[in-house]
Short mmCIF file of C-alpha atoms in Angstrom, two decimals:
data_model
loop_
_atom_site.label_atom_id
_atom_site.label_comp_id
_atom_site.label_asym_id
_atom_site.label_seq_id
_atom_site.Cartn_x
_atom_site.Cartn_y
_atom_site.Cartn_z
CA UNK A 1 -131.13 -20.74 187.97
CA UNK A 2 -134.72 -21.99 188.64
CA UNK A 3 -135.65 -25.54 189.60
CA UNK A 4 -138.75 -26.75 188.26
CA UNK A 5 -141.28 -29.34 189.73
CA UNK A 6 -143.12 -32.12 188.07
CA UNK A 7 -146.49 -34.13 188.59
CA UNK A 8 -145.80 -37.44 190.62
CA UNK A 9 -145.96 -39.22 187.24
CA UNK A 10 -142.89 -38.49 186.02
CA UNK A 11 -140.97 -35.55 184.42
CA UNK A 12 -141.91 -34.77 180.95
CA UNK A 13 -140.34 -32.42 178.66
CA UNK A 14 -141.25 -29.08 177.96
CA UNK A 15 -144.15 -28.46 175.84
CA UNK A 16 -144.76 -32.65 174.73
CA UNK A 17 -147.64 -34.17 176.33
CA UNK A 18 -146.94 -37.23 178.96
CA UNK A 19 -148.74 -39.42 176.69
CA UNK A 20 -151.93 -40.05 174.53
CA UNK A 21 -154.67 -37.23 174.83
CA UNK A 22 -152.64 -35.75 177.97
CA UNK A 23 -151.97 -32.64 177.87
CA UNK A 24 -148.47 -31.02 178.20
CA UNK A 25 -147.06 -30.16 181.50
CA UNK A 26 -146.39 -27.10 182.16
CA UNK A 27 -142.94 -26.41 183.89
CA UNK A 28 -143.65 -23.98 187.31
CA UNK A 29 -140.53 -22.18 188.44
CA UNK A 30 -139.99 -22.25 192.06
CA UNK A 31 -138.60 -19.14 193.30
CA UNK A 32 -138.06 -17.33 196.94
CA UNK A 33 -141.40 -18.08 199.00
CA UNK A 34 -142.58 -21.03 197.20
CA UNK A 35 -143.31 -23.84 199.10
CA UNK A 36 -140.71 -26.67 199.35
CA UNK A 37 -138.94 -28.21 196.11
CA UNK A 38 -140.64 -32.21 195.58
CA UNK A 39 -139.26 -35.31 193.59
CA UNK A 40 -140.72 -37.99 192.84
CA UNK A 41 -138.83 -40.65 193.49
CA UNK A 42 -140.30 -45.05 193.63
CA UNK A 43 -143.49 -42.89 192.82
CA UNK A 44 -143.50 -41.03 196.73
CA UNK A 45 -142.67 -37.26 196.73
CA UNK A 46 -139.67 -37.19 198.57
CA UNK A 47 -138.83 -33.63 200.08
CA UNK A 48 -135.61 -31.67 199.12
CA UNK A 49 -135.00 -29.76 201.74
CA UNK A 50 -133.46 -32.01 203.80
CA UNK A 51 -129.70 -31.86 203.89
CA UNK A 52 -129.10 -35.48 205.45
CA UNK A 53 -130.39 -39.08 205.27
CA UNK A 54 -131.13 -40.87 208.33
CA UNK A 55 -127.68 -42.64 208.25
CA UNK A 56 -126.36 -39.25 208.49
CA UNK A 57 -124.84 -39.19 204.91
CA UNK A 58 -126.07 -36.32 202.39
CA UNK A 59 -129.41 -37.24 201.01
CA UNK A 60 -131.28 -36.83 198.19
CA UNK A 61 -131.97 -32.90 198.89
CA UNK A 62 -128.25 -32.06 199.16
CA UNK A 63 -127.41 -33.95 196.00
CA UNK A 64 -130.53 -31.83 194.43
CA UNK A 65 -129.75 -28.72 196.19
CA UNK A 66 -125.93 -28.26 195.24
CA UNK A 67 -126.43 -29.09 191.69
CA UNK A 68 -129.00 -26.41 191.69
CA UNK A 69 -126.83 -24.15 193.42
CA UNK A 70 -129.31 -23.80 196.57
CA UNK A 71 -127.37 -25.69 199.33
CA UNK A 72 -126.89 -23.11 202.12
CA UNK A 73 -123.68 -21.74 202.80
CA UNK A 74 -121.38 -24.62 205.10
CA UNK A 75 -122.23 -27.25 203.40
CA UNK A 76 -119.27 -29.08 201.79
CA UNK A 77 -119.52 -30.29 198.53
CA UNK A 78 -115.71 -30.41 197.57
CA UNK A 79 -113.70 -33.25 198.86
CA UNK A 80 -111.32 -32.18 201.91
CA UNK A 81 -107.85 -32.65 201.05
CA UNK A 82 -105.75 -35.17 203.18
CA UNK A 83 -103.47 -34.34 205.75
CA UNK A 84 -99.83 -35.01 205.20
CA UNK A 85 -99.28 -38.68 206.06
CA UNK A 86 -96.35 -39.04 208.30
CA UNK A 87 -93.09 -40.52 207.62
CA UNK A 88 -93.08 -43.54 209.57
CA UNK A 89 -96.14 -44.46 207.56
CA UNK A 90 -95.35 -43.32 204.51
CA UNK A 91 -92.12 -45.37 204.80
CA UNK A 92 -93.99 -48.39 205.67
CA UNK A 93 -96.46 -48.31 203.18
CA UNK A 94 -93.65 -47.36 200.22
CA UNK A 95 -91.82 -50.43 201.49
CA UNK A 96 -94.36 -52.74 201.46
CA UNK A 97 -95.12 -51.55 197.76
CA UNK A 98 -91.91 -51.94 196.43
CA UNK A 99 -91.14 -55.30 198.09
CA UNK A 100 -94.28 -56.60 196.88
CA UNK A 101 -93.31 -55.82 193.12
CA UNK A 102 -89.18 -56.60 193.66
CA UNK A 103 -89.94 -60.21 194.29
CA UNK A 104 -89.61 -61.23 191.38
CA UNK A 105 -85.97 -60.12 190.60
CA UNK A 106 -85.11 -60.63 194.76
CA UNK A 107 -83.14 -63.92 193.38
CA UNK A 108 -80.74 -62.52 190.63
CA UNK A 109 -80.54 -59.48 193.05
CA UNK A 110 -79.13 -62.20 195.75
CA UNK A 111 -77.01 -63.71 193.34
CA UNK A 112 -75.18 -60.71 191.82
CA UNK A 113 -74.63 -58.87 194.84
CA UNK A 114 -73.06 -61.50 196.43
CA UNK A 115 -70.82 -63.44 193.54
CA UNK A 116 -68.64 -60.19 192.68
CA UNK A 117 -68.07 -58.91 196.31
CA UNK A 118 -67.08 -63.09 196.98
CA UNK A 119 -64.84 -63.22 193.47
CA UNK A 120 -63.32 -59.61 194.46
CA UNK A 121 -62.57 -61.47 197.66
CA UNK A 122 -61.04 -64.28 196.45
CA UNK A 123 -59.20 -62.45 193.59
CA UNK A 124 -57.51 -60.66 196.19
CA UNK A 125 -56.55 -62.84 198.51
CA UNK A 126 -54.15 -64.14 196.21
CA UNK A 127 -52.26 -60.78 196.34
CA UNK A 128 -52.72 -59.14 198.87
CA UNK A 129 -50.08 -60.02 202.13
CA UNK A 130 -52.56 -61.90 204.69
CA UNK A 131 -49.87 -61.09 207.16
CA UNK A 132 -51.05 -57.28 207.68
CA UNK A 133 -53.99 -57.12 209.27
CA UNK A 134 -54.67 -53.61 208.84
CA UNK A 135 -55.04 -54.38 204.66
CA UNK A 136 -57.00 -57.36 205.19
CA UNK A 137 -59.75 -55.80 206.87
CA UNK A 138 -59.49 -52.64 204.76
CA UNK A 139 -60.10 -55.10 201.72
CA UNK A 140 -63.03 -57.57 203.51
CA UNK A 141 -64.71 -54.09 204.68
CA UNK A 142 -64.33 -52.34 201.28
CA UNK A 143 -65.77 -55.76 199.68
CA UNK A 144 -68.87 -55.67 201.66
CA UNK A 145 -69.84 -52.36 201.29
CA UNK A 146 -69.84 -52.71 197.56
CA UNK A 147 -73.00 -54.45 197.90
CA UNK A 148 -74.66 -52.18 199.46
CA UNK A 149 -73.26 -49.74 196.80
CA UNK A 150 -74.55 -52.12 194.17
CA UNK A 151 -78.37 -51.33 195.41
CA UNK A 152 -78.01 -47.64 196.76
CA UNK A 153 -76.18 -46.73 193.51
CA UNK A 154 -75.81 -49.14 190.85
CA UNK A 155 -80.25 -50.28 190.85
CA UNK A 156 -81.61 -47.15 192.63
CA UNK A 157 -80.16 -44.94 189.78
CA UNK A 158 -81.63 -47.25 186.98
CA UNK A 159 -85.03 -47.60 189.39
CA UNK A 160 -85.52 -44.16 189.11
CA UNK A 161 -84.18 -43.18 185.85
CA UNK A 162 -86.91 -45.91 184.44
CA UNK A 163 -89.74 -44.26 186.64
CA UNK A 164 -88.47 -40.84 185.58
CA UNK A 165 -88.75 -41.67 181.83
CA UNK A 166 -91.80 -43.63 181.89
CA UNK A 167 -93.43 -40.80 184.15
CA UNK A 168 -94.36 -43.03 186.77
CA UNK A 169 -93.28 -39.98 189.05
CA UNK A 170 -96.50 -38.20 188.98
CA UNK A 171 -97.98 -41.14 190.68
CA UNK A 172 -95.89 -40.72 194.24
CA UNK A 173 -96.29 -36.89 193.42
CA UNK A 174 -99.86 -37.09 193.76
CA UNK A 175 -99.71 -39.06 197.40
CA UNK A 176 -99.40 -36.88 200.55
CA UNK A 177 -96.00 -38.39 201.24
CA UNK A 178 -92.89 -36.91 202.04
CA UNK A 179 -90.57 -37.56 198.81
CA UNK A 180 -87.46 -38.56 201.23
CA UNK A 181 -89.64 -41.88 202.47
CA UNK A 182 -90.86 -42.40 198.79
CA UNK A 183 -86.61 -42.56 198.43
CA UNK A 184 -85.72 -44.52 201.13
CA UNK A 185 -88.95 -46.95 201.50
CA UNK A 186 -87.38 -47.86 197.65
CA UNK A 187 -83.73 -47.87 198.70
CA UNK A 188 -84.80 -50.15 201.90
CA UNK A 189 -87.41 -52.97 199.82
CA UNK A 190 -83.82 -53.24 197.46
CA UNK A 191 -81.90 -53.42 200.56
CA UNK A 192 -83.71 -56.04 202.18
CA UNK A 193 -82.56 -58.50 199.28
CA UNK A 194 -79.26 -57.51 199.75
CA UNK A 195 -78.87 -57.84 203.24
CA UNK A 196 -78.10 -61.78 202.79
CA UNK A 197 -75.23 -60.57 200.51
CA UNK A 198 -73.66 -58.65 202.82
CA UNK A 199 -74.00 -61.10 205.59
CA UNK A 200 -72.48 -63.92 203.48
CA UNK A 201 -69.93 -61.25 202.35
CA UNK A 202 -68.40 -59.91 205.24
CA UNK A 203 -68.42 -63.84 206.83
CA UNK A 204 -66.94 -65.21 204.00
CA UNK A 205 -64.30 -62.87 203.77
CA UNK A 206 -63.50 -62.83 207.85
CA UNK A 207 -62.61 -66.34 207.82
CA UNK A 208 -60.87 -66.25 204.11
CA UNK A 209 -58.65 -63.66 205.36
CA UNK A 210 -58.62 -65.09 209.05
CA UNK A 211 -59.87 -62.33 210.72
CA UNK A 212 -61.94 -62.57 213.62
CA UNK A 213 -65.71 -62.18 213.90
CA UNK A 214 -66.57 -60.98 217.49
CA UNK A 215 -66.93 -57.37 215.71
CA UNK A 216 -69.76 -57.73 212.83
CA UNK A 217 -72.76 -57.05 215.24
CA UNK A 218 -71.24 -53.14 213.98
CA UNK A 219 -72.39 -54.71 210.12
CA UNK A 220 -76.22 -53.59 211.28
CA UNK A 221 -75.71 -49.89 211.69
CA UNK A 222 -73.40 -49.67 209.05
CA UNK A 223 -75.23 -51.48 206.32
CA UNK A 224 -77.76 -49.15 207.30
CA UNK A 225 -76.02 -45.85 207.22
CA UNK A 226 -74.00 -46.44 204.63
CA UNK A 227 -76.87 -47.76 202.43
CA UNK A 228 -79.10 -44.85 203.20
CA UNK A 229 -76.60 -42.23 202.57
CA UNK A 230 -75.42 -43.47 199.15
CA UNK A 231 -79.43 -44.09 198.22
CA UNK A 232 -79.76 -40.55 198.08
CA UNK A 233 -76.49 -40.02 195.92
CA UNK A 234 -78.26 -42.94 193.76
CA UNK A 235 -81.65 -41.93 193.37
CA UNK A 236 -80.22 -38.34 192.58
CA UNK A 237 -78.58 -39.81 189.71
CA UNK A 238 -81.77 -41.72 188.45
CA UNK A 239 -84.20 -38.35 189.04
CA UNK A 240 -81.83 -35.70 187.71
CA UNK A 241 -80.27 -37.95 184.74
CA UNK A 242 -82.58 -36.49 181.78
CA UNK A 243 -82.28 -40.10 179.98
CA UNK A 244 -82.60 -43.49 181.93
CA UNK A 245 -78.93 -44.65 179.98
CA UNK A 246 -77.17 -41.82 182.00
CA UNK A 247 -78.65 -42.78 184.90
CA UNK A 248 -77.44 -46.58 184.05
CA UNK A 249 -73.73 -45.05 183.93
CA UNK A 250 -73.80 -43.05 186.66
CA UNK A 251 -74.90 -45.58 189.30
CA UNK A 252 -72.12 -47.63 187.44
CA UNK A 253 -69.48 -45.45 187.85
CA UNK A 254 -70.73 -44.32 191.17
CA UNK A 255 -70.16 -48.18 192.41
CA UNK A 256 -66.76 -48.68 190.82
CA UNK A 257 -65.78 -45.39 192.97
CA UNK A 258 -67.23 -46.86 195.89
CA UNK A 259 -64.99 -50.48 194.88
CA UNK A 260 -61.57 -48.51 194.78
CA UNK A 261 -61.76 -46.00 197.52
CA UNK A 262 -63.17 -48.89 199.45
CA UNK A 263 -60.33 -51.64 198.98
CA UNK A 264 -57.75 -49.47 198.72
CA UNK A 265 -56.00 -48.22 201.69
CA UNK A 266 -56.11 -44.57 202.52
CA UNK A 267 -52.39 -43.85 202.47
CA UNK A 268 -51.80 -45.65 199.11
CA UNK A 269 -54.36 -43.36 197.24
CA UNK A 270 -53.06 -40.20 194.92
CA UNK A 271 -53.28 -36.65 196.18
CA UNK A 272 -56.56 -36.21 194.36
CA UNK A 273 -57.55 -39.65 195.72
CA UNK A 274 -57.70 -38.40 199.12
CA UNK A 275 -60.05 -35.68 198.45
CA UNK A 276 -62.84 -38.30 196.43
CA UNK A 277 -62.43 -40.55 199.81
CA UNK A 278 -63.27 -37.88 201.87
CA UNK A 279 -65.96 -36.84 200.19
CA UNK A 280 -67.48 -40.23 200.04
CA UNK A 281 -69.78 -41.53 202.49
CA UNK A 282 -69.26 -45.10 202.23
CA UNK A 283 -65.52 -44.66 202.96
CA UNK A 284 -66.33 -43.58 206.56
CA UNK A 285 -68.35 -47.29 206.84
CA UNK A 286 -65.80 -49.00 205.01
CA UNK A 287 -63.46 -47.58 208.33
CA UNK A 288 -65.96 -47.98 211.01
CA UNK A 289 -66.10 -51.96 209.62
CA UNK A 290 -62.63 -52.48 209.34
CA UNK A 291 -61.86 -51.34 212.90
CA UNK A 292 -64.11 -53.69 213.78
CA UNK A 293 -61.71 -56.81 212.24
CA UNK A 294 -58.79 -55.36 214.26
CA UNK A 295 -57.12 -56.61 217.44
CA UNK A 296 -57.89 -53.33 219.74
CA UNK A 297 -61.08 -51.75 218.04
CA UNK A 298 -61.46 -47.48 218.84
CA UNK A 299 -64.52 -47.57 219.58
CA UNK A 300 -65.08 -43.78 219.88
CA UNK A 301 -63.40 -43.18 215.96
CA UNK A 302 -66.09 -45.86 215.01
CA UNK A 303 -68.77 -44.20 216.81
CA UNK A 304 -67.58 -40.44 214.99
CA UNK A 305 -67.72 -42.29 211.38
CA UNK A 306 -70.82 -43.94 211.84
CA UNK A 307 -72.32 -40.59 212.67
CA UNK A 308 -70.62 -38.88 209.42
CA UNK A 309 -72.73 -41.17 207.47
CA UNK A 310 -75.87 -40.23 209.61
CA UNK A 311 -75.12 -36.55 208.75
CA UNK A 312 -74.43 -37.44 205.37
CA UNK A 313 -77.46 -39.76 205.06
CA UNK A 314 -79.69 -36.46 206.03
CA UNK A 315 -78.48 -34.29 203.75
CA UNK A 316 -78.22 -36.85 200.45
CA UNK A 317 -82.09 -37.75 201.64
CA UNK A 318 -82.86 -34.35 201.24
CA UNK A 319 -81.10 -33.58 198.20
CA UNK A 320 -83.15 -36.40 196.66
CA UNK A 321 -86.74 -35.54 197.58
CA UNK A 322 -86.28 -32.33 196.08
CA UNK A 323 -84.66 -33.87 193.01
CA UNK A 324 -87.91 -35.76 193.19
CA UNK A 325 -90.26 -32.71 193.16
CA UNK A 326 -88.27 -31.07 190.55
CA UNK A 327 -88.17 -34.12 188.49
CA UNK A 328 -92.18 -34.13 188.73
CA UNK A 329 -92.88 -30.46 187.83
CA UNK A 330 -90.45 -30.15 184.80
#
């Protein structure tokens, strides 16, 4: 294409004169050994061939130059992609998103995950033998580990069934983020309301059931485990449900698994009951707690369950970013 140069007056059209008895100006193309390309610009001719303003940002003659196609080979006039963000900061910066908009609902979030692990509590302890300690902490253990179930399940399912239907997806899609810390920077802004809940939980249900409490430092590591492993079960649910109502009944009926292979002792399940506790992360916390709330803790069987729902935590993680890419390209 040809550039064309103009008298310091301004730039008329083609072929109309630049005002009353002047005649037209005629356009001159500039072509290979022509002398420099000029602009006028505040009324000064301002030269195009330089490539950079005095600041050191592109000037006027690279602006000029690309749009005619002229700018020499090297110079960059397509925005460089960003580099993948890493996870620590991609975590961070999800969090801080999501706790900044769950404010709002952090108060019925408090409220709900605490009253039904406390009523399950104290429904219980009027039938169940306070005598055996070995039921007592199963129950107390299984109790507060539903309310990490209740986020991890129960709201991430709904959370992400809502952002899969309203196609809020492509947003996080578009970020250079890893999906798992777009997962579990959600999971952990719910799980920060929730950690109260399981506090008050696991307290109120030691002393209702007389157990002692020299053990629930281990409630740290296994609120976290256990909550990051079954927030990859939930937000599977919510990304791979194709309607947000399946997604809703999923994380429900995901939690009400968690509730009965959590309170229910191990060798009082049905054959087929074994297998679903097995399978289930949270049951491995729900054990590493309860040992906790016994006379003579093994510390070493603690230590192996907690790192089953490490293992587990990695691979329901995974499961769930890619559930999250798939989710965003169908």
């Amino acid at each position: 294409m040809t550039v064309t140069r103009y008298a310091a007056q301004g730039p008329p059209a083609l072929g109309v004169p630049a005002g009353p008895g002047v005649p037209p100006q005629p356009a001159e193309p500039i072509g290979e050994g022509r002398e420099p390309v000029r602009q006028a610009v505040g009324g000064q001719p301002a030269e195009l061939s330089g490539l950079a303003a005095p600041d050191g940002r592109p000037g006027l003659g690279a602006t000029v130059a690309a749009a005619a196609g002229l700018a020499p080979a090297g110079l960059g006039v397509v925005p460089a992609v960003p580099d993948r963000t890493p996870f620590p900061a991609a975590f961070a910066a999800v969090y801080r998103g999501q706790i900044a908009r769950g404010k709002v609902a952090r108060m019925p979030l408090m409220f709900v995950a605490t009253l039904q692990s406390v009523g399950i509590l104290a429904l219980l302890r009027g039938v169940v033998d306070i005598d055996d300690a070995a039921i007592c902490a199963q129950v107390v253990a299984g109790c507060t580990v539903l309310v990490v179930a209740f986020v991890a399940l129960n709201l991430l399912a709904q959370r992400f069934g809502a952002l899969r239907a309203a196609g809020a997806l492509d947003y996080y899609l578009t970020l250079p983020v890893p999906g798992s810390a777009v997962v579990l920077g959600t999971a952990a802004s719910y799980a920060t309301f929730a950690v109260p809940g399981v506090v008050v939980t696991a307290v109120t249900g030691a002393l209702m059931f007389d157990l002692p409490l020299s053990g629930l430092w281990v409630l740290a590591p296994v609120a976290l485990l256990a909550g990051a492993s079954l927030a990859g079960i939930g937000a599977a649910f919510g990304l791979l449900a194709p309607r947000p109502e399946l997604a809703t009944i999923a994380g429900q009926l995901g939690m009400s698994v968690v509730l009965f292979a959590g309170i229910i002792p191990a060798d009082r399940l049905p054959g087929i009951g074994w297998l679903a506790r097995d399978l289930l992360p949270s049951s491995y916390a729900v054990d590493a707690l309860s040992a906790t709330f016994l006379p003579a803790a093994r510390w070493a069987t603690v230590a192996l369950d907690l790192g089953v729902c490490a293992l587990v935590a990695l691979v329901t993680l995974a499961a769930a970013a890619a559930a999250l890419r798939r989710a965003g390209t169908a």
